[in-house]
């Protein structure tokens, strides 16, 4: 018989990039099974730690919160349960600085899940959530009561099957111990002062293509994008944006970089270098793909693997967005 797991999903409110690694090390003093979820969260399998410290999940969560608050002055929220999914949903519902532990027995799990909004289930984003609402399905409990075939008609065959399983509390994923992942950086330098917004946008698109290709090559996703602009006088402007959900898709990276650049409202700025950094990296296998119901977005998502395959087969930058082919200076440097 398999050992019953106890998982914690921890959120470190207001943690900085430099302190985040130290917080994970402190957590590692309690359990070696810690998986970083940058920029401000982590998963911890405390199954063995409960036996070692001869304590309960609630008491151990309190010990973690107290220790991190004492060392770093950081408030920690904790959700716990017998699976990653339950722990994460619990962390989503608990007030800041508190802990909610869902008992491991199936009745407790079902009671907890049934009361949650249907959008609490991983894989149900705003668009799919709205679709369920139109069918009168507002809670996980309501979804659980539907025949699996009905869920599949609403959400699609594969997604519907997964959602039906998750509504029953099924989540086979385990913790993959990993510290703070490195970032991925792409850079474009010009041999002249760039004042034309169209030229800057082509460079930003090239950066998005390169970052996306490198992330997908390594089966990673990013949760945070940083854009740095270096001017002719060597001064710099840096902006950082945390994404609503992790991604490795070029279109999302492109839209984010465009929005960050546009928000600066640069006028007559003489740009010499654009640098984009994808931080808060995580495994693409840990990410649930949200159904958007936006045909162009879904088409781009489906085409991306084919584009990546073509570039691997026929050479770097063989298949690119059309606007890049008109500007050789910004052709992305893709890694094989």
Short mmCIF file of C-alpha atoms in Angstrom, two decimals:
data_model
loop_
_atom_site.label_atom_id
_atom_site.label_comp_id
_atom_site.label_asym_id
_atom_site.label_seq_id
_atom_site.Cartn_x
_atom_site.Cartn_y
_atom_site.Cartn_z
CA UNK A 1 0.00 0.00 0.00
CA UNK A 2 1.37 3.39 -1.03
CA UNK A 3 2.32 5.81 1.72
CA UNK A 4 -0.10 8.72 2.12
CA UNK A 5 1.59 11.95 1.09
CA UNK A 6 1.29 15.29 2.83
CA UNK A 7 2.11 18.27 0.61
CA UNK A 8 2.41 21.95 1.51
CA UNK A 9 2.05 24.81 -0.96
CA UNK A 10 3.76 27.85 0.56
CA UNK A 11 3.55 31.49 -0.53
CA UNK A 12 6.20 33.95 0.63
CA UNK A 13 4.57 37.36 0.48
CA UNK A 14 6.84 40.18 -0.63
CA UNK A 15 9.93 37.99 -1.00
CA UNK A 16 12.66 39.49 -3.20
CA UNK A 17 14.63 37.64 -5.85
CA UNK A 18 17.82 37.54 -3.74
CA UNK A 19 16.02 36.43 -0.55
CA UNK A 20 13.95 33.78 -2.33
CA UNK A 21 16.87 31.36 -2.57
CA UNK A 22 17.68 31.79 1.13
CA UNK A 23 14.05 31.10 2.05
CA UNK A 24 14.19 27.85 0.07
CA UNK A 25 17.36 26.86 1.90
CA UNK A 26 15.60 27.43 5.22
CA UNK A 27 12.71 25.28 4.03
CA UNK A 28 15.26 22.65 3.01
CA UNK A 29 16.38 22.42 6.64
CA UNK A 30 12.95 20.95 7.41
CA UNK A 31 12.46 18.71 4.37
CA UNK A 32 14.73 17.92 1.41
CA UNK A 33 11.71 17.50 -0.87
CA UNK A 34 11.29 21.15 -1.88
CA UNK A 35 10.28 22.30 -5.35
CA UNK A 36 10.71 25.98 -6.17
CA UNK A 37 7.79 27.80 -7.80
CA UNK A 38 9.32 31.20 -8.58
CA UNK A 39 9.00 34.02 -8.00
CA UNK A 40 7.35 33.65 -4.57
CA UNK A 41 6.12 30.11 -3.87
CA UNK A 42 7.29 26.56 -3.23
CA UNK A 43 5.97 23.03 -2.82
CA UNK A 44 7.21 20.84 0.02
CA UNK A 45 6.60 17.15 0.63
CA UNK A 46 6.56 16.97 4.43
CA UNK A 47 5.55 13.30 4.67
CA UNK A 48 8.89 12.21 6.10
CA UNK A 49 9.35 15.39 8.15
CA UNK A 50 6.13 14.68 10.07
CA UNK A 51 7.60 11.43 11.33
CA UNK A 52 11.01 12.95 12.03
CA UNK A 53 9.65 15.89 14.03
CA UNK A 54 6.80 13.81 15.55
CA UNK A 55 4.26 16.49 14.74
CA UNK A 56 1.10 17.22 12.73
CA UNK A 57 0.85 18.99 9.35
CA UNK A 58 -0.71 22.08 10.96
CA UNK A 59 2.03 22.26 13.60
CA UNK A 60 4.80 21.85 11.03
CA UNK A 61 3.26 24.52 8.79
CA UNK A 62 3.21 26.85 11.79
CA UNK A 63 6.86 26.05 12.52
CA UNK A 64 7.79 26.92 8.93
CA UNK A 65 5.83 30.18 9.03
CA UNK A 66 7.40 31.20 12.33
CA UNK A 67 10.96 30.34 11.28
CA UNK A 68 10.79 32.24 7.98
CA UNK A 69 9.11 35.24 9.61
CA UNK A 70 11.82 35.35 12.29
CA UNK A 71 14.73 35.06 9.85
CA UNK A 72 13.50 37.20 6.96
CA UNK A 73 10.50 39.18 8.18
CA UNK A 74 8.39 37.51 5.49
CA UNK A 75 4.75 36.49 5.94
CA UNK A 76 4.01 32.94 4.75
CA UNK A 77 0.65 31.49 3.74
CA UNK A 78 0.31 27.71 3.61
CA UNK A 79 -2.08 25.25 2.06
CA UNK A 80 -1.75 21.56 2.73
CA UNK A 81 -3.28 18.27 1.71
CA UNK A 82 -2.68 14.79 0.31
CA UNK A 83 -1.78 16.03 -3.18
CA UNK A 84 -0.24 18.98 -4.98
CA UNK A 85 -3.61 20.06 -6.34
CA UNK A 86 -5.34 20.06 -2.95
CA UNK A 87 -2.43 21.91 -1.33
CA UNK A 88 -2.45 24.56 -4.05
CA UNK A 89 -6.20 25.13 -3.92
CA UNK A 90 -5.98 25.38 -0.13
CA UNK A 91 -3.20 27.97 -0.48
CA UNK A 92 -5.40 29.92 -2.90
CA UNK A 93 -8.24 30.13 -0.37
CA UNK A 94 -6.41 30.76 2.90
CA UNK A 95 -6.06 34.34 4.23
CA UNK A 96 -2.59 35.88 4.08
CA UNK A 97 -0.33 34.58 6.82
CA UNK A 98 -2.56 31.66 7.79
CA UNK A 99 -2.60 27.94 7.03
CA UNK A 100 -5.30 25.55 5.84
CA UNK A 101 -4.64 21.81 5.96
CA UNK A 102 -7.11 19.48 4.24
CA UNK A 103 -7.21 16.03 5.91
CA UNK A 104 -6.18 13.07 3.79
CA UNK A 105 -9.41 11.06 3.96
CA UNK A 106 -11.54 11.08 0.82
CA UNK A 107 -14.64 12.50 2.52
CA UNK A 108 -12.69 15.56 3.70
CA UNK A 109 -11.14 16.05 0.25
CA UNK A 110 -14.54 15.78 -1.45
CA UNK A 111 -16.16 18.18 1.01
CA UNK A 112 -13.35 20.70 0.49
CA UNK A 113 -13.39 20.48 -3.30
CA UNK A 114 -17.17 20.53 -3.68
CA UNK A 115 -17.34 24.00 -2.08
CA UNK A 116 -14.73 25.54 -4.39
CA UNK A 117 -15.60 27.54 -7.52
CA UNK A 118 -15.22 25.51 -10.67
CA UNK A 119 -12.35 27.78 -11.77
CA UNK A 120 -10.31 26.55 -8.79
CA UNK A 121 -9.55 23.34 -10.68
CA UNK A 122 -6.25 23.42 -12.59
CA UNK A 123 -6.97 23.63 -16.30
CA UNK A 124 -10.07 25.82 -16.02
CA UNK A 125 -9.24 29.39 -16.94
CA UNK A 126 -11.62 32.34 -17.33
CA UNK A 127 -12.86 31.31 -20.77
CA UNK A 128 -13.63 27.69 -19.90
CA UNK A 129 -14.99 28.78 -16.54
CA UNK A 130 -17.44 31.11 -18.28
CA UNK A 131 -18.49 28.23 -20.52
CA UNK A 132 -19.22 26.02 -17.51
CA UNK A 133 -21.17 28.89 -15.93
CA UNK A 134 -23.39 29.07 -19.01
CA UNK A 135 -24.28 25.44 -18.35
CA UNK A 136 -25.07 26.26 -14.72
CA UNK A 137 -21.90 24.65 -13.37
CA UNK A 138 -20.46 27.05 -10.80
CA UNK A 139 -18.73 24.77 -8.28
CA UNK A 140 -16.41 21.78 -8.37
CA UNK A 141 -19.16 19.79 -6.69
CA UNK A 142 -21.56 20.57 -9.54
CA UNK A 143 -18.93 19.49 -12.06
CA UNK A 144 -18.29 16.28 -10.12
CA UNK A 145 -21.96 15.35 -10.34
CA UNK A 146 -21.99 15.60 -14.13
CA UNK A 147 -21.52 12.47 -16.24
CA UNK A 148 -17.96 12.37 -17.63
CA UNK A 149 -19.36 12.45 -21.17
CA UNK A 150 -21.09 15.76 -20.43
CA UNK A 151 -17.89 17.28 -19.05
CA UNK A 152 -16.08 16.16 -22.19
CA UNK A 153 -18.71 17.74 -24.43
CA UNK A 154 -18.25 21.06 -22.63
CA UNK A 155 -14.47 21.07 -22.28
CA UNK A 156 -13.30 18.74 -25.02
CA UNK A 157 -12.48 15.06 -24.76
CA UNK A 158 -9.01 15.07 -23.19
CA UNK A 159 -9.52 18.16 -21.03
CA UNK A 160 -12.92 16.94 -19.90
CA UNK A 161 -11.50 13.58 -18.82
CA UNK A 162 -8.77 15.27 -16.77
CA UNK A 163 -11.24 17.68 -15.16
CA UNK A 164 -13.56 14.85 -14.15
CA UNK A 165 -10.62 13.12 -12.45
CA UNK A 166 -9.49 16.30 -10.71
CA UNK A 167 -13.00 17.01 -9.46
CA UNK A 168 -12.75 13.66 -7.66
CA UNK A 169 -9.49 14.82 -6.06
CA UNK A 170 -7.19 12.76 -8.26
CA UNK A 171 -3.72 14.25 -8.82
CA UNK A 172 -0.83 11.78 -9.27
CA UNK A 173 1.95 14.38 -9.48
CA UNK A 174 4.75 14.24 -6.94
CA UNK A 175 7.27 16.83 -5.78
CA UNK A 176 10.37 17.23 -7.94
CA UNK A 177 13.08 18.70 -5.70
CA UNK A 178 14.55 21.74 -7.42
CA UNK A 179 15.98 25.06 -6.32
CA UNK A 180 15.49 28.45 -7.95
CA UNK A 181 15.97 27.92 -11.69
CA UNK A 182 18.23 30.09 -13.80
CA UNK A 183 16.98 32.70 -16.20
CA UNK A 184 17.19 32.82 -20.00
CA UNK A 185 18.40 36.02 -21.65
CA UNK A 186 18.26 37.31 -25.23
CA UNK A 187 19.91 40.51 -26.42
CA UNK A 188 19.84 42.77 -29.50
CA UNK A 189 22.48 45.46 -30.01
CA UNK A 190 22.33 48.00 -32.83
CA UNK A 191 25.23 49.64 -34.66
CA UNK A 192 23.23 52.88 -34.80
CA UNK A 193 20.82 54.84 -32.64
CA UNK A 194 17.31 53.42 -33.03
CA UNK A 195 14.50 55.96 -32.90
CA UNK A 196 11.97 54.18 -35.14
CA UNK A 197 9.36 52.32 -33.01
CA UNK A 198 8.81 49.83 -35.84
CA UNK A 199 12.48 48.83 -35.79
CA UNK A 200 12.37 48.50 -32.01
CA UNK A 201 9.27 46.33 -32.29
CA UNK A 202 10.98 44.03 -34.80
CA UNK A 203 13.84 43.61 -32.34
CA UNK A 204 11.39 42.87 -29.52
CA UNK A 205 9.72 40.26 -31.71
CA UNK A 206 13.13 38.71 -32.40
CA UNK A 207 13.77 38.55 -28.65
CA UNK A 208 10.41 36.85 -28.09
CA UNK A 209 11.13 34.29 -30.81
CA UNK A 210 14.54 33.47 -29.34
CA UNK A 211 13.31 33.23 -25.75
CA UNK A 212 10.33 31.10 -26.76
CA UNK A 213 12.46 28.70 -28.80
CA UNK A 214 15.00 28.28 -25.99
CA UNK A 215 12.31 27.73 -23.37
CA UNK A 216 10.51 25.10 -25.45
CA UNK A 217 13.80 23.41 -26.35
CA UNK A 218 14.50 22.95 -22.63
CA UNK A 219 10.85 22.11 -21.80
CA UNK A 220 10.61 25.15 -19.54
CA UNK A 221 8.14 27.96 -18.94
CA UNK A 222 8.65 31.44 -17.55
CA UNK A 223 6.66 33.34 -14.95
CA UNK A 224 8.48 36.66 -15.11
CA UNK A 225 9.74 38.84 -17.97
CA UNK A 226 12.33 41.59 -17.62
CA UNK A 227 13.02 44.17 -20.35
CA UNK A 228 16.13 46.35 -20.22
CA UNK A 229 16.69 49.24 -22.62
CA UNK A 230 20.16 50.72 -23.02
CA UNK A 231 20.38 54.18 -24.57
CA UNK A 232 23.11 55.89 -26.59
CA UNK A 233 24.39 57.67 -23.46
CA UNK A 234 24.71 54.23 -21.75
CA UNK A 235 21.91 54.89 -19.28
CA UNK A 236 19.37 52.10 -18.81
CA UNK A 237 15.71 51.56 -18.07
CA UNK A 238 14.60 48.20 -16.64
CA UNK A 239 11.06 46.94 -16.22
CA UNK A 240 9.80 43.61 -14.86
CA UNK A 241 6.40 41.99 -15.29
CA UNK A 242 5.01 38.86 -13.63
CA UNK A 243 2.76 36.85 -15.94
CA UNK A 244 -0.72 35.76 -14.91
CA UNK A 245 0.24 32.20 -15.82
CA UNK A 246 3.57 30.62 -16.85
CA UNK A 247 4.23 30.29 -20.56
CA UNK A 248 6.73 29.25 -23.19
CA UNK A 249 4.67 30.53 -26.10
CA UNK A 250 6.27 33.10 -28.40
CA UNK A 251 3.01 35.01 -28.92
CA UNK A 252 2.58 35.62 -25.18
CA UNK A 253 6.21 36.70 -24.81
CA UNK A 254 5.84 39.03 -27.79
CA UNK A 255 2.66 40.65 -26.46
CA UNK A 256 4.25 41.10 -23.02
CA UNK A 257 7.40 42.74 -24.38
CA UNK A 258 5.35 45.02 -26.64
CA UNK A 259 3.17 46.08 -23.70
CA UNK A 260 6.17 46.75 -21.45
CA UNK A 261 7.93 48.78 -24.14
CA UNK A 262 4.79 50.71 -25.07
CA UNK A 263 4.07 51.61 -21.45
CA UNK A 264 7.36 53.52 -21.30
CA UNK A 265 6.09 56.00 -23.93
CA UNK A 266 9.60 56.69 -25.17
CA UNK A 267 9.84 59.74 -27.41
CA UNK A 268 12.99 60.49 -29.38
CA UNK A 269 14.91 58.05 -27.18
CA UNK A 270 18.06 56.80 -28.90
CA UNK A 271 18.12 53.06 -28.26
CA UNK A 272 21.31 51.02 -28.68
CA UNK A 273 20.48 47.71 -26.98
CA UNK A 274 17.36 45.76 -26.04
CA UNK A 275 17.69 42.88 -23.57
CA UNK A 276 14.91 40.50 -22.50
CA UNK A 277 15.18 38.04 -19.63
CA UNK A 278 12.80 35.19 -18.84
CA UNK A 279 12.99 34.44 -15.12
CA UNK A 280 11.15 32.29 -12.64
CA UNK A 281 11.63 29.25 -14.86
CA UNK A 282 9.78 26.02 -14.20
CA UNK A 283 9.08 22.70 -15.87
CA UNK A 284 6.58 22.84 -18.73
CA UNK A 285 5.27 19.48 -17.54
CA UNK A 286 3.95 21.08 -14.36
CA UNK A 287 1.79 23.59 -16.22
CA UNK A 288 -1.85 23.06 -17.11
CA UNK A 289 -2.71 24.55 -20.50
CA UNK A 290 -5.72 26.83 -20.17
CA UNK A 291 -8.36 26.71 -22.89
CA UNK A 292 -8.77 30.27 -24.23
CA UNK A 293 -11.55 29.80 -26.82
CA UNK A 294 -9.59 32.37 -28.89
CA UNK A 295 -9.08 30.73 -32.29
CA UNK A 296 -5.97 32.71 -33.22
CA UNK A 297 -4.30 31.96 -29.88
CA UNK A 298 -5.14 28.26 -30.05
CA UNK A 299 -3.99 28.07 -33.70
CA UNK A 300 -0.66 29.68 -32.75
CA UNK A 301 -0.27 27.24 -29.86
CA UNK A 302 -0.92 24.25 -32.12
CA UNK A 303 1.42 25.51 -34.87
CA UNK A 304 4.32 26.26 -32.54
CA UNK A 305 5.60 22.65 -32.26
CA UNK A 306 5.61 22.36 -36.06
CA UNK A 307 7.56 25.61 -36.39
CA UNK A 308 10.07 24.44 -33.79
CA UNK A 309 10.45 21.10 -35.59
CA UNK A 310 11.05 22.84 -38.92
CA UNK A 311 13.71 25.09 -37.41
CA UNK A 312 15.47 22.10 -35.86
CA UNK A 313 15.40 20.21 -39.15
CA UNK A 314 16.19 22.92 -41.68
CA UNK A 315 18.34 25.26 -39.64
CA UNK A 316 18.11 28.18 -37.32
CA UNK A 317 15.46 30.79 -38.13
CA UNK A 318 14.10 28.79 -41.10
CA UNK A 319 10.52 29.58 -40.10
CA UNK A 320 9.86 32.96 -38.48
CA UNK A 321 7.13 35.58 -38.19
CA UNK A 322 6.91 37.52 -41.45
CA UNK A 323 7.95 40.86 -40.00
CA UNK A 324 11.33 39.41 -39.03
CA UNK A 325 12.28 38.37 -42.55
CA UNK A 326 12.39 42.03 -43.62
CA UNK A 327 15.04 42.98 -41.08
CA UNK A 328 18.21 40.86 -41.16
CA UNK A 329 19.74 42.83 -38.31
CA UNK A 330 17.18 41.45 -35.89
CA UNK A 331 17.05 37.84 -37.11
CA UNK A 332 16.91 35.77 -33.93
CA UNK A 333 19.84 33.65 -32.88
CA UNK A 334 18.18 30.34 -32.11
CA UNK A 335 19.99 27.58 -30.26
CA UNK A 336 20.06 24.15 -31.83
#
